[in-house]
């Protein structure tokens, strides 16, 4: 599977979590949310950091930036916690044609902007080719 489409796996993992869907509904978007999307919602995007393709191993390290937006601080933390736990529990699993070795969080940040809170998290994903 072409690593450029890895967002399909992340989307599938997040939307399969019923607790996340109870809070954000279908408001989970790759790259950018549509204009006037109501809080709470999740936006994520990928960055390919490393591609190793030699006779001994074939894998990519993909960094996912995941942003949670909510009008309520506690709710933003709850959604971030659910997303973090959901992603880091993916281990040696095939999702949407991608063989994911692991997904680990690397950093988490929070912010407030006029009328909403945001939680920004980064994850490194090892994807076997």
XYZ file of N, CA and C in Angstrom:
387
model
N 0.846 -1.176 0.000
C 0.000 0.000 0.000
C 0.894 1.241 0.000
N 0.525 2.240 -0.760
C 1.294 3.473 -0.870
C 1.186 4.277 0.433
N 2.326 4.577 1.024
C 2.384 5.252 2.324
C 1.728 6.642 2.294
N 1.587 7.221 1.115
C 0.929 8.525 1.007
C -0.533 8.464 1.444
N -1.091 7.267 1.477
C -2.493 7.096 1.866
C -2.639 6.584 3.297
N -1.604 6.733 4.098
C -1.630 6.233 5.470
C -2.729 6.886 6.311
N -3.157 8.091 5.941
C -4.239 8.743 6.676
C -5.506 7.900 6.707
N -5.698 7.049 5.691
C -6.896 6.196 5.688
C -6.874 5.236 6.880
N -5.697 4.763 7.250
C -5.574 3.865 8.401
C -5.866 4.620 9.695
N -5.307 5.812 9.840
C -5.550 6.613 11.051
C -7.031 6.949 11.168
N -7.645 7.343 10.076
C -9.079 7.649 10.084
C -9.888 6.429 10.528
N -9.555 5.278 9.992
C -10.256 4.045 10.338
C -10.109 3.708 11.822
N -8.903 3.844 12.342
C -8.652 3.553 13.755
C -9.481 4.485 14.642
N -9.472 5.772 14.344
C -10.193 6.743 15.164
C -11.710 6.573 15.068
N -12.215 6.344 13.870
C -13.668 6.233 13.707
C -14.212 4.902 14.199
N -13.354 3.913 14.407
C -13.793 2.638 14.974
C -13.997 2.710 16.485
N -13.528 3.785 17.117
C -13.681 3.936 18.561
C -15.031 4.586 18.865
N -15.925 3.805 19.452
C -17.281 4.289 19.735
C -17.301 5.424 20.749
N -16.380 5.428 21.712
C -16.346 6.510 22.704
C -15.993 7.838 22.046
N -15.037 7.813 21.113
C -14.677 9.030 20.385
C -15.870 9.505 19.567
N -16.510 8.573 18.865
C -17.644 8.944 18.014
C -18.822 9.484 18.824
N -18.998 9.021 20.065
C -20.077 9.553 20.905
C -19.867 11.040 21.174
N -18.621 11.454 21.253
C -18.323 12.851 21.582
C -18.239 13.731 20.338
N -17.496 13.281 19.314
C -17.276 14.131 18.136
C -18.158 13.763 16.947
N -18.892 12.663 17.042
C -19.709 12.230 15.908
C -18.825 11.871 14.724
N -19.158 12.382 13.564
C -18.368 12.137 12.350
C -17.344 13.239 12.097
N -17.122 14.097 13.078
C -16.219 15.236 12.904
C -14.758 14.859 13.135
N -14.256 13.976 12.270
C -12.856 13.562 12.257
C -12.374 13.756 10.823
N -11.359 14.617 10.647
C -10.968 15.033 9.300
C -9.463 14.926 9.066
N -9.076 14.498 7.868
C -7.664 14.594 7.498
C -7.340 16.017 7.032
N -6.242 16.531 7.455
C -5.627 17.804 7.056
C -6.370 19.041 7.559
N -7.656 19.193 7.224
C -8.377 20.409 7.615
C -9.871 20.090 7.763
N -10.497 20.741 8.716
C -11.950 20.590 8.899
C -12.670 21.550 7.963
N -13.855 21.179 7.523
C -14.631 22.099 6.692
C -14.932 23.400 7.441
N -15.098 24.463 6.706
C -15.420 25.760 7.270
C -16.691 25.649 8.113
N -16.702 26.290 9.248
C -17.846 26.332 10.175
C -18.149 24.993 10.850
N -17.162 24.093 10.931
C -17.347 22.854 11.683
C -17.516 23.207 13.152
N -18.513 22.619 13.768
C -18.791 22.883 15.176
C -17.892 22.024 16.069
N -17.433 22.617 17.169
C -16.662 21.884 18.175
C -17.581 20.903 18.877
N -17.073 19.777 19.319
C -15.688 19.302 19.233
C -15.434 18.564 17.916
N -14.157 18.562 17.516
C -13.761 17.803 16.341
C -12.269 17.493 16.395
N -11.864 16.597 15.507
C -10.469 16.140 15.412
C -9.981 16.364 13.993
N -8.771 16.865 13.875
C -8.087 16.990 12.583
C -6.729 16.331 12.726
N -6.323 15.579 11.709
C -5.008 14.939 11.752
C -4.348 15.026 10.392
N -3.017 14.963 10.403
C -2.267 14.936 9.139
C -1.000 14.133 9.330
N -0.457 13.669 8.232
C 0.729 12.824 8.285
C 1.950 13.529 7.708
N 3.097 13.074 8.185
C 4.384 13.516 7.669
C 5.260 12.281 7.616
N 5.817 11.995 6.461
C 6.683 10.830 6.323
C 8.101 11.263 6.679
N 8.640 10.655 7.736
C 9.968 11.033 8.215
C 11.071 10.177 7.634
N 10.846 8.879 7.569
C 11.898 7.955 7.164
C 11.307 6.862 6.297
N 12.004 6.537 5.254
C 11.665 5.352 4.481
C 12.925 4.516 4.386
N 12.851 3.303 4.913
C 13.979 2.394 4.886
C 13.609 1.252 3.959
N 14.343 1.130 2.901
C 14.034 0.107 1.908
C 15.337 -0.565 1.475
N 15.760 -1.560 2.262
C 16.953 -2.315 1.893
C 16.646 -3.802 2.032
N 17.622 -4.640 1.773
C 17.364 -6.087 1.775
C 17.028 -6.634 3.163
N 17.430 -5.946 4.226
C 17.177 -6.434 5.578
C 15.832 -5.997 6.150
N 15.394 -4.794 5.794
C 14.114 -4.322 6.332
C 13.508 -3.275 5.417
N 12.192 -3.273 5.417
C 11.445 -2.292 4.625
C 10.355 -1.720 5.517
N 10.495 -0.432 5.827
C 9.501 0.219 6.670
C 9.539 1.722 6.465
N 8.508 2.375 6.929
C 8.426 3.836 6.947
C 8.098 4.264 8.366
N 8.673 5.380 8.772
C 8.267 6.028 10.014
C 7.437 7.243 9.604
N 6.193 7.249 10.028
C 5.264 8.315 9.694
C 4.898 9.038 10.992
N 5.004 10.354 10.984
C 4.560 11.139 12.127
C 3.154 11.644 11.843
N 2.275 11.442 12.810
C 0.906 11.940 12.714
C 0.754 13.096 13.693
N 0.278 14.226 13.200
C -0.106 15.346 14.059
C -1.613 15.274 14.211
N -2.076 15.204 15.438
C -3.506 15.099 15.708
C -3.923 16.261 16.600
N -4.946 16.997 16.161
C -5.444 18.158 16.895
C -6.884 17.927 17.317
N -7.151 18.188 18.589
C -8.497 18.098 19.147
C -8.951 19.511 19.453
N -10.187 19.858 19.052
C -10.745 21.178 19.307
C -12.058 21.041 20.072
N -12.209 21.830 21.118
C -13.435 21.803 21.929
C -13.619 23.150 22.621
N -14.871 23.494 22.887
C -15.165 24.709 23.655
C -14.933 24.497 25.140
N -14.792 23.255 25.556
C -14.651 22.902 26.966
C -13.289 22.247 27.202
N -12.538 22.788 28.150
C -11.182 22.280 28.417
C -11.177 20.806 28.807
N -12.038 20.423 29.757
C -12.066 19.025 30.201
C -12.431 18.087 29.055
N -13.358 18.519 28.220
C -13.744 17.692 27.074
C -12.580 17.542 26.095
N -11.818 18.610 25.885
C -10.667 18.514 24.971
C -9.657 17.499 25.504
N -9.459 17.496 26.821
C -8.551 16.509 27.425
C -9.091 15.094 27.281
N -10.388 14.918 27.485
C -11.009 13.602 27.388
C -10.873 13.037 25.971
N -11.152 13.849 24.972
C -11.033 13.404 23.579
C -9.582 13.071 23.259
N -8.660 13.919 23.717
C -7.233 13.672 23.478
C -6.800 12.364 24.132
N -7.264 12.124 25.343
C -6.924 10.881 26.038
C -7.464 9.664 25.283
N -8.697 9.752 24.826
C -9.282 8.646 24.057
C -8.509 8.393 22.773
N -8.172 9.463 22.062
C -7.423 9.315 20.809
C -6.036 8.730 21.067
N -5.371 9.234 22.088
C -4.032 8.735 22.436
C -4.083 7.250 22.765
N -5.006 6.866 23.649
C -5.112 5.458 24.036
C -5.469 4.569 22.850
N -6.342 5.052 22.001
C -6.756 4.284 20.828
C -5.580 4.045 19.888
N -4.832 5.095 19.595
C -3.718 4.964 18.646
C -2.570 4.136 19.219
N -2.211 4.365 20.480
C -1.066 3.645 21.015
C -1.374 2.182 21.317
N -2.637 1.788 21.255
C -2.986 0.374 21.415
C -2.904 -0.407 20.107
N -2.561 0.261 19.029
C -2.371 -0.426 17.751
C -0.948 -0.970 17.729
N -0.833 -2.274 17.695
C 0.476 -2.925 17.728
C 0.406 -4.195 16.884
N 1.323 -4.304 15.925
C 1.353 -5.468 15.028
C -0.032 -5.755 14.456
N -0.592 -4.749 13.805
C -1.952 -4.872 13.299
C -2.026 -4.368 11.864
N -2.848 -5.013 11.060
C -3.089 -4.523 9.701
C -4.362 -3.704 9.699
N -4.246 -2.482 9.175
C -5.389 -1.567 9.097
C -5.409 -0.953 7.707
N -6.509 -1.127 7.003
C -6.669 -0.548 5.655
C -5.493 -0.897 4.732
N -4.972 -2.101 4.861
C -3.876 -2.552 4.007
C -2.483 -2.168 4.483
N -2.386 -1.463 5.598
C -1.090 -1.070 6.154
C -0.754 -1.978 7.330
N 0.469 -2.493 7.343
C 0.943 -3.323 8.450
C 1.641 -2.409 9.458
N 0.941 -2.105 10.529
C 1.437 -1.157 11.527
C 2.146 -1.930 12.633
N 3.427 -1.656 12.800
C 4.208 -2.282 13.875
C 3.873 -1.643 15.210
N 3.851 -0.304 15.247
C 3.498 0.406 16.472
C 3.115 1.846 16.167
N 2.411 2.451 17.122
C 2.122 3.883 17.121
C 2.423 4.370 18.542
N 3.358 5.314 18.651
C 3.724 5.812 19.977
C 3.621 7.342 20.013
N 3.100 7.890 21.123
C 3.053 9.349 21.257
C 4.455 9.899 21.501
N 4.747 11.044 20.884
C 6.062 11.660 21.076
C 5.976 13.016 21.760
N 4.839 13.710 21.609
C 4.668 14.968 22.346
C 3.196 15.359 22.362
N 2.856 16.146 23.396
C 1.493 16.617 23.573
C 1.568 18.069 24.041
N 0.739 18.908 23.447
C 0.717 20.329 23.786
C -0.741 20.778 23.848
N -0.996 21.853 24.573
C -2.352 22.392 24.643
C -2.320 23.893 24.418
N -3.487 24.439 24.040
C -3.553 25.868 23.762
C -5.001 26.348 23.905
N -5.152 27.657 23.965
C -6.473 28.278 23.965
C -6.441 29.393 22.939
N -7.500 29.473 22.122
C -7.549 30.481 21.072
C -8.941 31.094 21.038
N -9.108 32.259 21.616
C -10.346 33.032 21.656
C -11.509 32.302 22.322
N -12.040 31.251 21.705
C -13.209 30.604 22.295
C -13.143 29.079 22.262
N -11.966 28.518 22.019
C -11.859 27.059 22.037
C -10.492 26.626 22.560
N -10.480 25.411 23.078
C -9.250 24.787 23.556
C -8.780 23.797 22.501
N -7.467 23.636 22.438
C -6.928 22.635 21.507
C -5.866 21.800 22.214
N -5.849 20.553 21.843
C -4.831 19.610 22.291
C -4.130 19.122 21.019
N -2.819 19.277 20.956
C -2.055 18.832 19.796
C -1.132 17.715 20.232
N -1.222 16.602 19.526
C -0.402 15.436 19.850
C 0.321 14.961 18.592
N 1.530 14.452 18.803
C 2.310 13.870 17.718
C 2.575 12.406 18.037
N 2.474 11.582 17.010
C 2.698 10.148 17.144
C 3.655 9.686 16.063
N 4.587 8.811 16.412
C 5.416 8.133 15.419
C 4.826 6.755 15.165
N 4.675 6.438 13.896
C 4.093 5.160 13.475
C 5.111 4.419 12.625
N 5.410 3.197 13.002
C 6.282 2.365 12.193
C 5.390 1.476 11.333
N 5.514 1.640 10.028
C 4.675 0.948 9.067
C 5.574 0.056 8.217
N 5.321 -1.249 8.260
C 6.128 -2.198 7.506
C 5.687 -2.200 6.042
N 6.672 -2.242 5.156
C 6.368 -2.269 3.715
C 6.355 -3.684 3.186
